[in-house]
Short mmCIF file of C-alpha atoms in Angstrom, two decimals:
data_model
loop_
_atom_site.label_atom_id
_atom_site.label_comp_id
_atom_site.label_asym_id
_atom_site.label_seq_id
_atom_site.Cartn_x
_atom_site.Cartn_y
_atom_site.Cartn_z
CA MET D 15 10.55 10.37 -24.10
CA TRP D 16 7.22 10.89 -22.38
CA ALA D 17 6.23 8.09 -20.08
CA VAL D 18 2.66 6.95 -20.46
CA LEU D 19 0.20 6.73 -17.59
CA SER D 20 -2.53 4.50 -18.93
CA LEU D 21 -5.83 4.53 -17.03
CA PRO D 22 -8.34 1.87 -18.06
CA LEU D 23 -11.48 2.20 -15.97
CA ALA D 24 -13.53 -0.96 -15.58
CA CYS D 25 -17.08 -0.34 -14.46
CA LEU D 26 -19.29 -3.38 -14.69
CA LEU D 27 -22.43 -5.03 -13.50
CA ALA D 28 -21.67 -8.58 -12.47
CA GLN D 29 -24.38 -11.20 -12.41
CA ALA D 30 -22.65 -12.81 -9.41
CA TRP D 31 -20.46 -10.66 -7.20
CA LEU D 32 -18.10 -11.37 -4.34
CA ALA D 33 -20.29 -11.49 -1.27
CA PRO D 34 -18.98 -10.16 2.06
CA GLY D 35 -16.94 -12.79 3.84
CA SER D 36 -16.28 -14.91 0.75
CA THR D 37 -12.81 -15.48 -0.68
CA LEU D 38 -11.39 -15.37 -4.17
CA ALA D 39 -10.63 -18.60 -5.95
CA SER D 40 -7.06 -19.67 -5.26
CA ARG D 41 -4.57 -19.72 -8.10
CA SER D 42 -3.53 -23.02 -9.59
CA PRO D 43 0.17 -23.95 -9.25
CA GLU D 44 0.57 -23.49 -13.00
CA VAL D 45 -0.88 -19.98 -12.94
CA GLN D 46 1.14 -19.05 -9.87
CA ALA D 47 4.39 -20.25 -11.46
CA GLY D 48 3.70 -18.22 -14.57
CA LEU D 49 3.00 -15.05 -12.59
CA GLU D 50 5.88 -15.14 -10.11
CA THR D 51 8.29 -13.63 -12.64
CA LEU D 52 6.18 -10.47 -12.74
CA LEU D 53 4.46 -10.10 -9.40
CA THR D 54 6.00 -8.39 -6.39
CA ALA D 55 3.55 -7.81 -3.57
CA ARG D 56 3.70 -4.35 -2.04
CA ALA D 57 3.26 -4.24 1.71
CA GLN D 58 -0.17 -2.82 2.19
CA SER D 59 0.30 -2.71 5.94
CA LYS D 60 3.21 -0.33 5.53
CA THR D 61 1.22 2.08 3.40
CA SER D 62 -1.85 1.95 5.60
CA GLN D 63 -0.12 2.07 8.98
CA THR D 64 2.84 4.36 8.37
CA SER D 65 3.00 7.06 11.00
CA GLU D 66 4.66 9.50 8.65
CA ARG D 67 1.74 9.84 6.28
CA ARG D 68 1.14 13.46 5.32
CA ARG D 69 -2.21 15.06 6.00
CA ALA D 70 -3.79 15.98 2.67
CA PRO D 71 -6.13 18.94 2.14
CA GLU D 72 -8.98 16.44 1.87
CA GLU D 73 -8.37 15.34 5.48
CA GLU D 74 -9.22 18.60 7.21
CA GLU D 75 -10.10 18.26 10.84
CA GLY D 76 -13.66 17.22 11.50
CA GLU D 77 -14.50 16.28 7.91
CA GLU D 78 -14.50 12.53 8.38
CA ASP D 79 -17.25 12.84 11.01
CA SER D 80 -19.63 14.82 8.81
CA PRO D 81 -22.48 12.80 7.26
CA TRP D 82 -22.59 11.96 3.56
CA LEU D 83 -25.96 13.65 3.10
CA SER D 84 -24.50 17.07 3.81
CA PRO D 85 -25.22 19.83 1.28
CA GLU D 86 -21.82 19.15 -0.31
CA GLY D 87 -22.55 15.42 -0.55
CA GLN D 88 -25.91 16.04 -2.19
CA LYS D 89 -24.39 18.52 -4.64
CA LEU D 90 -21.60 16.09 -5.55
CA SER D 91 -24.14 13.34 -6.30
CA GLY D 92 -25.99 15.79 -8.52
CA GLU D 93 -22.83 16.84 -10.38
CA ALA D 94 -21.79 13.20 -10.92
CA SER D 95 -25.27 12.45 -12.29
CA ASN D 96 -25.24 15.47 -14.61
CA LEU D 97 -21.77 14.38 -15.80
CA GLY D 98 -23.40 11.08 -16.77
CA PHE D 99 -26.23 12.79 -18.66
CA SER D 100 -23.68 14.92 -20.55
CA LEU D 101 -21.68 11.82 -21.46
CA LEU D 102 -24.83 10.10 -22.71
CA ARG D 103 -25.38 13.01 -25.09
CA LYS D 104 -21.75 12.77 -26.30
CA ILE D 105 -22.11 9.01 -26.86
CA SER D 106 -25.36 9.59 -28.78
CA LEU D 107 -23.49 11.76 -31.28
CA LYS D 108 -21.35 8.74 -32.18
CA HIS D 109 -23.98 6.01 -32.36
CA ASP D 110 -27.66 5.44 -31.69
CA GLY D 111 -27.49 1.82 -30.47
CA ASN D 112 -27.52 0.24 -27.03
CA VAL D 113 -25.71 2.15 -24.26
CA VAL D 114 -24.74 1.29 -20.69
CA PHE D 115 -22.10 2.95 -18.49
CA SER D 116 -21.53 4.06 -14.91
CA PRO D 117 -21.40 7.82 -14.20
CA LEU D 118 -20.37 7.00 -10.64
CA GLY D 119 -17.52 4.80 -11.84
CA LEU D 120 -16.09 7.54 -14.07
CA ALA D 121 -16.46 10.16 -11.34
CA TRP D 122 -14.67 7.83 -8.93
CA ALA D 123 -11.76 7.43 -11.35
CA MET D 124 -11.50 11.19 -11.91
CA ALA D 125 -11.42 11.77 -8.14
CA ALA D 126 -8.72 9.09 -7.75
CA LEU D 127 -6.60 10.80 -10.41
CA THR D 128 -6.74 14.12 -8.55
CA LEU D 129 -4.53 12.54 -5.85
CA GLY D 130 -1.67 12.45 -8.36
CA ALA D 131 -2.36 15.69 -10.23
CA ARG D 132 -1.54 19.32 -9.52
CA GLY D 133 -2.32 22.74 -10.96
CA HIS D 134 -4.49 22.99 -14.06
CA SER D 135 -4.40 19.23 -14.55
CA ARG D 136 -6.12 18.72 -11.22
CA ALA D 137 -8.46 21.69 -11.68
CA GLN D 138 -9.80 20.33 -14.98
CA LEU D 139 -10.50 16.95 -13.37
CA GLU D 140 -12.32 18.60 -10.48
CA GLU D 141 -14.32 21.19 -12.42
CA PRO D 142 -17.10 18.88 -13.73
CA LEU D 143 -17.71 17.63 -10.17
CA LEU D 144 -17.23 20.84 -8.18
CA GLN D 145 -19.28 23.38 -10.09
CA THR D 146 -21.84 23.93 -7.34
CA LEU D 147 -19.60 23.26 -4.33
CA ASN D 148 -18.18 25.95 -2.08
CA GLN D 149 -14.86 27.02 -3.60
CA THR D 150 -13.66 29.06 -0.61
CA ARG D 151 -12.11 25.94 0.91
CA PRO D 152 -9.72 23.46 -0.75
CA PRO D 153 -11.48 20.85 -2.95
CA ARG D 154 -12.19 17.62 -1.11
CA LEU D 155 -13.29 15.20 -3.80
CA PRO D 156 -11.51 12.07 -2.47
CA ALA D 157 -12.92 12.58 1.04
CA LEU D 158 -16.44 13.10 -0.31
CA PHE D 159 -16.21 10.00 -2.48
CA LYS D 160 -14.88 7.98 0.45
CA ARG D 161 -17.92 8.99 2.47
CA LEU D 162 -20.18 7.99 -0.41
CA ARG D 163 -18.40 4.63 -0.77
CA ASP D 164 -18.68 4.00 2.98
CA SER D 165 -22.36 4.91 2.92
CA LEU D 166 -23.11 2.54 0.04
CA SER D 167 -21.00 -0.31 1.47
CA HIS D 168 -22.89 -0.15 4.78
CA ASN D 169 -26.01 -1.34 2.95
CA PRO D 170 -25.42 -5.06 2.20
CA GLU D 171 -28.88 -5.47 0.64
CA LEU D 172 -27.93 -2.99 -2.08
CA GLY D 173 -25.61 -5.57 -3.66
CA LEU D 174 -22.96 -3.00 -4.63
CA ALA D 175 -19.21 -3.55 -4.32
CA GLN D 176 -16.35 -1.32 -5.49
CA GLY D 177 -12.63 -1.91 -5.75
CA SER D 178 -9.45 -0.40 -7.14
CA PHE D 179 -6.10 -1.66 -8.45
CA ALA D 180 -2.85 0.20 -9.11
CA PHE D 181 -0.66 -1.81 -11.49
CA ILE D 182 2.80 -0.23 -11.11
CA HIS D 183 5.85 -0.76 -13.33
CA LYS D 184 8.64 -2.43 -11.35
CA ASP D 185 11.06 0.51 -11.83
CA PHE D 186 8.56 3.32 -11.33
CA ASP D 187 9.40 5.21 -8.13
CA ILE D 188 5.89 6.08 -7.04
CA ARG D 189 5.25 8.42 -4.12
CA GLU D 190 4.27 6.71 -0.88
CA THR D 191 1.91 9.62 -0.20
CA PHE D 192 -0.06 8.79 -3.35
CA LEU D 193 -0.23 5.11 -2.37
CA ASN D 194 -1.31 5.97 1.18
CA LEU D 195 -4.09 8.32 0.07
CA SER D 196 -5.27 5.90 -2.64
CA LYS D 197 -5.54 3.18 -0.01
CA THR D 198 -7.31 5.50 2.44
CA TYR D 199 -9.90 6.91 0.06
CA PHE D 200 -10.34 4.19 -2.58
CA ASP D 201 -9.00 1.04 -0.88
CA THR D 202 -6.54 0.61 -3.75
CA GLU D 203 -4.55 -2.65 -3.98
CA CYS D 204 -1.04 -2.23 -5.43
CA VAL D 205 0.56 -4.80 -7.74
CA THR D 206 3.99 -4.51 -9.34
CA VAL D 207 4.34 -5.60 -12.98
CA ASN D 208 6.85 -5.34 -15.83
CA PHE D 209 5.13 -3.35 -18.57
CA ARG D 210 8.12 -3.76 -20.90
CA ASN D 211 7.04 -7.40 -21.26
CA THR D 212 3.60 -6.53 -22.57
CA SER D 213 2.25 -10.05 -23.10
CA GLN D 214 3.05 -11.16 -19.55
CA ALA D 215 1.82 -7.88 -18.06
CA LYS D 216 -1.47 -8.19 -19.94
CA ARG D 217 -1.90 -11.80 -18.80
CA LEU D 218 -1.21 -10.87 -15.18
CA MET D 219 -3.63 -7.93 -15.08
CA ASN D 220 -6.38 -9.85 -16.84
CA HIS D 221 -5.86 -12.65 -14.33
CA TYR D 222 -6.36 -10.26 -11.42
CA MET D 223 -9.48 -8.69 -12.92
CA ASN D 224 -10.91 -12.07 -13.90
CA GLN D 225 -10.52 -13.31 -10.32
CA GLN D 226 -11.85 -10.16 -8.69
CA THR D 227 -14.94 -10.09 -10.90
CA GLN D 228 -15.49 -13.86 -10.83
CA GLY D 229 -15.06 -14.23 -14.57
CA LYS D 230 -17.36 -11.39 -15.60
CA LEU D 231 -14.46 -9.40 -17.07
CA PRO D 232 -11.99 -12.00 -18.41
CA LYS D 233 -10.17 -9.77 -20.92
CA LEU D 234 -10.26 -6.09 -20.00
CA PHE D 235 -6.78 -5.42 -21.36
CA ASP D 236 -6.47 -5.97 -25.11
CA GLU D 237 -3.17 -4.15 -25.63
CA ILE D 238 -0.52 -2.55 -23.43
CA ASN D 239 1.86 0.31 -24.29
CA PRO D 240 5.38 -0.81 -23.26
CA ASP D 241 6.11 2.77 -22.06
CA THR D 242 3.34 2.51 -19.45
CA GLU D 243 4.36 3.33 -15.87
CA LEU D 244 1.06 2.95 -14.04
CA ILE D 245 -2.42 1.62 -14.75
CA LEU D 246 -5.27 2.44 -12.38
CA VAL D 247 -8.36 0.27 -12.55
CA ASP D 248 -11.60 1.04 -10.72
CA TYR D 249 -14.46 -1.44 -10.92
CA ILE D 250 -18.03 -1.56 -9.70
CA LEU D 251 -20.04 -4.73 -9.20
CA PHE D 252 -23.79 -4.44 -8.76
CA LYS D 253 -26.23 -7.31 -8.27
CA GLY D 254 -29.60 -5.70 -7.73
CA LYS D 255 -32.48 -7.96 -6.74
CA TRP D 256 -36.00 -6.80 -7.44
CA LEU D 257 -37.99 -5.94 -4.34
CA ILE D 258 -40.70 -8.19 -5.82
CA PRO D 259 -39.27 -10.56 -8.49
CA PHE D 260 -40.94 -11.38 -11.78
CA ASP D 261 -42.32 -14.91 -12.05
CA PRO D 262 -40.28 -16.92 -14.63
CA ALA D 263 -43.36 -19.01 -15.42
CA LEU D 264 -45.05 -15.89 -16.82
CA THR D 265 -42.16 -14.92 -19.15
CA GLU D 266 -43.10 -15.39 -22.81
CA MET D 267 -41.63 -14.49 -26.19
CA ASP D 268 -43.13 -11.24 -27.44
CA THR D 269 -42.57 -8.52 -30.04
CA PHE D 270 -40.15 -5.62 -29.46
CA TYR D 271 -40.39 -2.74 -31.96
CA LEU D 272 -36.97 -1.49 -33.07
CA ASP D 273 -38.62 1.20 -35.17
CA LYS D 274 -41.80 1.63 -37.19
CA TYR D 275 -40.78 -1.09 -39.63
CA LYS D 276 -38.52 -3.59 -37.82
CA THR D 277 -39.29 -5.92 -34.92
CA VAL D 278 -37.52 -8.67 -32.97
CA LYS D 279 -38.74 -11.36 -30.58
CA VAL D 280 -37.59 -11.09 -26.95
CA PRO D 281 -38.37 -12.90 -23.67
CA MET D 282 -40.89 -10.56 -22.05
CA MET D 283 -41.31 -10.72 -18.26
CA TYR D 284 -44.65 -9.95 -16.61
CA ARG D 285 -45.83 -8.88 -13.19
CA SER D 286 -48.97 -7.21 -11.85
CA GLY D 287 -49.10 -5.18 -8.66
CA LYS D 288 -48.63 -1.66 -7.33
CA PHE D 289 -46.04 0.43 -9.20
CA ALA D 290 -45.07 4.09 -8.94
CA SER D 291 -45.20 5.95 -12.25
CA THR D 292 -45.84 9.32 -13.85
CA PHE D 293 -46.54 10.81 -17.26
CA ASP D 294 -44.53 13.83 -18.41
CA THR D 295 -46.85 15.94 -20.59
CA ASN D 296 -43.98 18.09 -21.90
CA PHE D 297 -41.99 15.17 -23.33
CA ARG D 298 -44.93 12.80 -23.77
CA CYS D 299 -43.16 10.03 -21.92
CA HIS D 300 -44.08 7.50 -19.24
CA VAL D 301 -41.67 7.02 -16.33
CA LEU D 302 -41.90 3.79 -14.35
CA LYS D 303 -40.10 3.05 -11.08
CA LEU D 304 -38.92 -0.52 -10.47
CA PRO D 305 -37.53 -0.85 -6.92
CA TYR D 306 -34.66 -3.09 -5.82
CA ARG D 307 -33.93 -4.35 -2.36
CA GLY D 308 -31.55 -2.12 -0.44
CA ASN D 309 -33.07 1.27 -1.20
CA ALA D 310 -32.26 1.50 -4.90
CA SER D 311 -34.48 1.75 -7.98
CA MET D 312 -34.50 1.80 -11.73
CA LEU D 313 -36.37 4.45 -13.66
CA VAL D 314 -37.65 3.24 -17.01
CA VAL D 315 -38.47 6.02 -19.48
CA LEU D 316 -40.67 5.17 -22.46
CA MET D 317 -41.52 7.49 -25.33
CA GLY D 318 -42.86 7.06 -28.83
CA ILE D 319 -40.76 5.01 -31.26
CA GLY D 320 -37.68 7.06 -32.22
CA ASP D 321 -38.28 9.82 -29.66
CA HIS D 322 -35.84 8.57 -26.98
CA LEU D 323 -32.92 10.38 -28.62
CA THR D 324 -34.78 13.70 -28.37
CA LEU D 325 -35.34 13.30 -24.64
CA GLU D 326 -31.62 12.66 -24.01
CA ASP D 327 -30.86 16.29 -24.91
CA TYR D 328 -32.88 17.45 -21.90
CA LEU D 329 -31.94 14.89 -19.22
CA THR D 330 -30.80 16.57 -15.98
CA THR D 331 -31.05 15.83 -12.28
CA ASP D 332 -33.76 18.51 -12.00
CA LEU D 333 -35.90 16.70 -14.59
CA VAL D 334 -35.43 13.35 -12.83
CA ASP D 335 -36.30 14.94 -9.46
CA ALA D 336 -39.47 16.36 -11.00
CA TRP D 337 -40.46 12.89 -12.23
CA LEU D 338 -39.91 11.41 -8.78
CA ARG D 339 -41.92 14.14 -7.05
CA ASN D 340 -44.90 13.59 -9.36
CA MET D 341 -45.03 9.80 -9.10
CA LYS D 342 -48.16 8.05 -7.90
CA ALA D 343 -48.45 4.40 -6.87
CA ARG D 344 -51.27 2.43 -8.45
CA LYS D 345 -52.12 -1.11 -9.48
CA MET D 346 -50.96 -1.97 -12.98
CA GLU D 347 -49.56 -4.68 -15.22
CA VAL D 348 -45.92 -4.38 -16.33
CA PHE D 349 -44.25 -6.17 -19.25
CA PHE D 350 -40.45 -5.85 -19.24
CA PRO D 351 -37.88 -7.54 -21.54
CA LYS D 352 -34.95 -9.67 -20.45
CA PHE D 353 -31.68 -8.46 -21.98
CA LYS D 354 -27.91 -8.42 -21.68
CA LEU D 355 -25.55 -5.61 -22.76
CA ASP D 356 -21.75 -5.33 -22.94
CA GLN D 357 -20.35 -1.92 -23.93
CA LYS D 358 -16.88 -0.34 -23.92
CA TYR D 359 -16.10 3.38 -24.29
CA LYS D 360 -13.04 5.57 -24.76
CA MET D 361 -13.91 8.03 -22.02
CA HIS D 362 -10.76 10.13 -22.62
CA GLU D 363 -12.16 11.22 -25.98
CA LEU D 364 -15.46 12.27 -24.40
CA LEU D 365 -13.76 14.06 -21.50
CA LYS D 366 -11.58 16.05 -23.91
CA GLN D 367 -14.76 17.29 -25.61
CA MET D 368 -15.98 18.44 -22.18
CA GLY D 369 -12.83 20.47 -21.48
CA VAL D 370 -10.77 17.92 -19.50
CA GLN D 371 -7.70 18.08 -21.76
CA LYS D 372 -4.57 19.04 -19.82
CA ILE D 373 -4.03 15.68 -18.14
CA PHE D 374 -3.93 13.91 -21.54
CA SER D 375 -1.33 16.30 -23.00
CA PRO D 376 2.50 16.42 -22.76
CA TRP D 377 2.01 19.44 -20.44
CA SER D 378 0.10 17.49 -17.80
CA ASP D 379 1.18 17.90 -14.17
CA LEU D 380 1.20 14.54 -12.40
CA SER D 381 4.01 15.44 -10.05
CA ASN D 382 2.19 13.99 -7.04
CA LEU D 383 2.70 10.53 -8.53
CA ALA D 384 6.47 10.15 -8.91
CA VAL D 385 9.27 10.77 -6.41
CA THR D 386 11.60 12.04 -9.12
CA GLU D 387 10.61 14.50 -11.83
CA ARG D 388 9.05 12.51 -14.68
CA ASN D 389 7.24 13.42 -17.89
CA LEU D 390 3.90 11.75 -17.31
CA LYS D 391 0.53 11.98 -18.99
CA VAL D 392 -2.69 9.98 -19.01
CA SER D 393 -2.93 8.13 -22.31
CA LYS D 394 -6.49 6.84 -22.06
CA ILE D 395 -9.48 6.24 -19.82
CA LEU D 396 -11.59 3.26 -20.79
CA GLN D 397 -14.85 2.08 -19.32
CA ARG D 398 -16.49 -1.27 -19.92
CA ALA D 399 -19.97 -1.85 -18.57
CA MET D 400 -21.99 -5.04 -18.54
CA ILE D 401 -25.64 -5.49 -17.62
CA GLU D 402 -27.93 -8.48 -17.41
CA VAL D 403 -31.61 -8.26 -16.55
CA ASP D 404 -33.78 -11.24 -15.60
CA GLU D 405 -36.73 -12.18 -13.39
CA GLU D 406 -34.71 -12.03 -10.15
CA GLY D 407 -33.01 -8.69 -10.68
CA THR D 408 -30.53 -6.70 -12.69
CA GLU D 409 -27.08 -5.18 -12.75
CA ALA D 410 -28.28 -1.87 -14.21
CA MET D 411 -31.70 -2.12 -15.54
CA ALA D 412 -33.09 -0.52 -18.66
CA GLY D 413 -36.68 0.14 -19.43
CA THR D 414 -39.15 1.87 -21.68
CA LEU D 415 -42.80 1.96 -21.24
CA SER D 416 -46.00 2.54 -23.10
CA GLU D 417 -49.30 2.86 -21.32
CA ILE D 418 -52.60 1.36 -22.47
CA THR D 419 -55.57 2.31 -20.38
CA ALA D 420 -59.12 1.03 -20.34
CA TYR D 421 -61.88 2.13 -18.04
CA TYR D 422 -62.59 -1.42 -16.90
CA MET D 423 -58.96 -2.70 -16.93
CA PRO D 424 -55.86 -1.94 -14.83
CA PRO D 425 -53.24 0.24 -16.53
CA VAL D 426 -50.70 -1.64 -18.64
CA ILE D 427 -47.11 -0.57 -19.20
CA LYS D 428 -45.45 -2.62 -21.90
CA VAL D 429 -41.78 -1.96 -22.54
CA ASP D 430 -41.82 -3.10 -26.15
CA ARG D 431 -39.74 -0.39 -27.88
CA PRO D 432 -36.45 1.53 -27.29
CA PHE D 433 -36.18 2.97 -23.77
CA LEU D 434 -33.89 4.85 -21.41
CA PHE D 435 -32.94 3.58 -17.96
CA ILE D 436 -31.47 5.14 -14.82
CA VAL D 437 -30.33 3.00 -11.87
CA TYR D 438 -29.86 5.05 -8.73
CA GLU D 439 -29.47 4.79 -4.96
CA GLU D 440 -32.46 6.38 -3.22
CA THR D 441 -30.90 8.10 -0.19
CA SER D 442 -28.08 9.94 -1.95
CA ARG D 443 -29.83 10.06 -5.37
CA THR D 444 -26.54 8.83 -6.85
CA VAL D 445 -26.87 7.52 -10.43
CA LEU D 446 -25.06 4.18 -10.48
CA PHE D 447 -25.75 3.22 -14.11
CA LEU D 448 -27.26 4.97 -17.09
CA GLY D 449 -28.11 3.98 -20.62
CA ARG D 450 -30.64 2.97 -23.23
CA VAL D 451 -31.84 -0.24 -24.82
CA VAL D 452 -32.56 0.00 -28.54
CA ASN D 453 -32.33 -3.71 -29.34
CA PRO D 454 -32.52 -6.17 -26.39
CA THR D 455 -31.22 -9.02 -28.58
CA LEU D 456 -27.83 -7.35 -29.16
CA LEU D 457 -24.94 -6.87 -26.73
#
């Protein structure tokens, strides 16, 4: 029988995230008693301090001292962003409603999986993220992502936190090398569970995720395959605060146009001031930049009603860079809707369509995971993303814009119809979240 390596990937935007120096809520005695039958803590100090840890190809001498904004780092950010744009197009083929997901979160999970994969299985995971990197040296995805994570975590104003869990079946003889490298590159916390008791395993894992995300993801795991040996969970928490908040007193109910014939009422925020924006004459779209604290921004892309799907076919990092280069700051009035989205995607289906297939098949090579020879494959990769936008900030903001100009009035951008949004970190140009808002009143 083939053992199943299930890989749910939780990428979310939490309205309140665990601030540096704070602690998780302690378990009640009742919860603790119910979990003790499943939980066996693995000694993290042993995995992080062992002197016998092997040096992986990613740890070549001198690499850890090189800055993130090296040519390789910049190229990796671009490839991760283009992966996100490709996934948006795949999602659009399935439905034309609201979308929110994290390209960075998926790229992180793919890089984490390469630590356990070999041969073609590893190559297919790396290919979407290494297309423009120098192939004359061994791939170094985990090291590059560690540098990116370190760079982002050194900016407390950004409001971004990332974590990783490895839920391991109690009888699965996992390689210490894999655990060591996962801890080194992704700060992975290991928890032992009994997947054969699916109801208790599900309760335990949901408990961990609920605590770590402060209740923003109470039920990530709906069902568990009893043949599961390992579940890897990567999560992202982002609480972005606007550089200049919207005034709640100015928020009013207003009309949002779903299409030419249907409308809904939404709470519309308002602020006047200097904003950077541009108009793309080729695609006939306005692009507005809404900055957060901590050197991050959201791009809001507004076209004519129904035209947002057309633009998605042409989204690339080169197009986004062109928008940013052509932006001019000027005084204007901005109307932007409050909204909340909650989306979940089967990323394994989308990755298969993009050529990442071997690791999901019975011929996958995950021999870097287990001490003894085992028949392992990845059964699924799931991503759940949540976003909430209000006057103070956002967890991945979406926006569309239409411009009304008058000779005697300041420009007005009113996001009152379906729009695309891109949340990115300025220095590395890393896309953190990507999506579209078609109906702000629906999750």
